[in-house]
């Protein structure tokens, strides 16, 4: 059976990789590792279709070293045992492992000592954030490199290479159609290749048109400008509509984001809004947003629109407060500009003069917590936007009064 075009276009060398110039460009980390013929265990993480597998394969091809490919989920412990025995036989091997975040304890126990000893050099790949999803024991033995989402120009660059492949070299396609495929791909190069190949074989004369592409993929495309700001304008409009308590506009931009299929961006932006714009005015909104995200992930589209629509209505109509973000930003600014003295002796780890608040009435005792030059600094300024913050304001004012009493 003939291989898909996307597989045939897989880079044989790092210099053939599309995008990821921060890692594989001239004089960048992975390029220099290959030039110096030295490989380290690593984890490559990023969205689907951005080149994790391509980079892993390109590295071992450039270095001409023995390797094996396994999937942490589908390959069993026996497969892993075989790789370890092969590594012993050849005094080392590279193991390229997909979905490394799903590695179970049995496989971890098998791999950890041989990775630590250098017998196996591990190249793990995952779409999940390794700092949250990957076992710390594995993570500590690997260098972590983040792959960025490809932009439209990257996808078009890949498509221009693809149309020169012998399999489809007689394709009739213009820049307009290439740009349309790039938009449809949602920055997934593999998907763009698959769509191009399907379009090629869908006509007798191999002429690809916009109408043909619309027949193949009916997903609407929200055209953005050449700098990809259109997508971010949409996310910005979504957040600003919720911040402005316009429930109808919030639902409109949510609908556009849902139709674009970019659920991850919706999840991230809602999580930000919950703490940046609603914040302490409605502290229950954070967990409620996470519950809506979990429900959406569980049911998938099209049903995901229901919990998403419900939580967005609640967010838009919720009271708002930005007191938390302004407080932490001001505190960070003081730290970044080095406007802070040493930690007071009262609260250092072996302090002999520390007063334990639980030993005092109302769990309050007067003692210095802030550095000398920030003793009277106020970062948190409660707002009157909600009953919850009015309560916090009363508590804050009461504590201020107690601090000032002799």
Short mmCIF file of C-alpha atoms in Angstrom, two decimals, residues 32 39 45 49 66 70 100 118 161 164 177 180 191 193-194 208 211 214 232 289 298 339 349-350 368 385 389 404:
data_model
loop_
_atom_site.label_atom_id
_atom_site.label_comp_id
_atom_site.label_asym_id
_atom_site.label_seq_id
_atom_site.Cartn_x
_atom_site.Cartn_y
_atom_site.Cartn_z
CA UNK A 32 24.40 22.72 16.96
CA UNK A 39 22.84 13.76 21.54
CA UNK A 45 6.31 19.10 23.18
CA UNK A 49 1.31 18.70 13.32
CA UNK A 66 20.61 3.32 15.56
CA UNK A 70 7.71 3.18 20.31
CA UNK A 100 5.49 9.92 26.53
CA UNK A 118 23.11 6.71 28.97
CA UNK A 161 7.78 21.97 -1.23
CA UNK A 164 7.27 19.65 -6.24
CA UNK A 177 -5.49 27.87 -3.16
CA UNK A 180 -6.75 28.64 1.54
CA UNK A 191 -3.35 18.07 7.81
CA UNK A 193 -0.39 17.84 3.26
CA UNK A 194 -3.29 15.38 3.55
CA UNK A 208 -7.22 22.39 -7.41
CA UNK A 211 -14.66 25.36 -4.78
CA UNK A 214 -14.80 23.72 -0.01
CA UNK A 232 -5.87 36.87 17.99
CA UNK A 289 -14.71 27.29 34.20
CA UNK A 298 -15.44 14.64 27.81
CA UNK A 339 12.96 47.78 45.04
CA UNK A 349 13.36 30.35 58.81
CA UNK A 350 15.22 30.11 62.14
CA UNK A 368 6.76 42.95 60.47
CA UNK A 385 -17.91 45.50 42.58
CA UNK A 389 -14.95 41.82 47.67
CA UNK A 404 -1.98 50.85 63.60
#
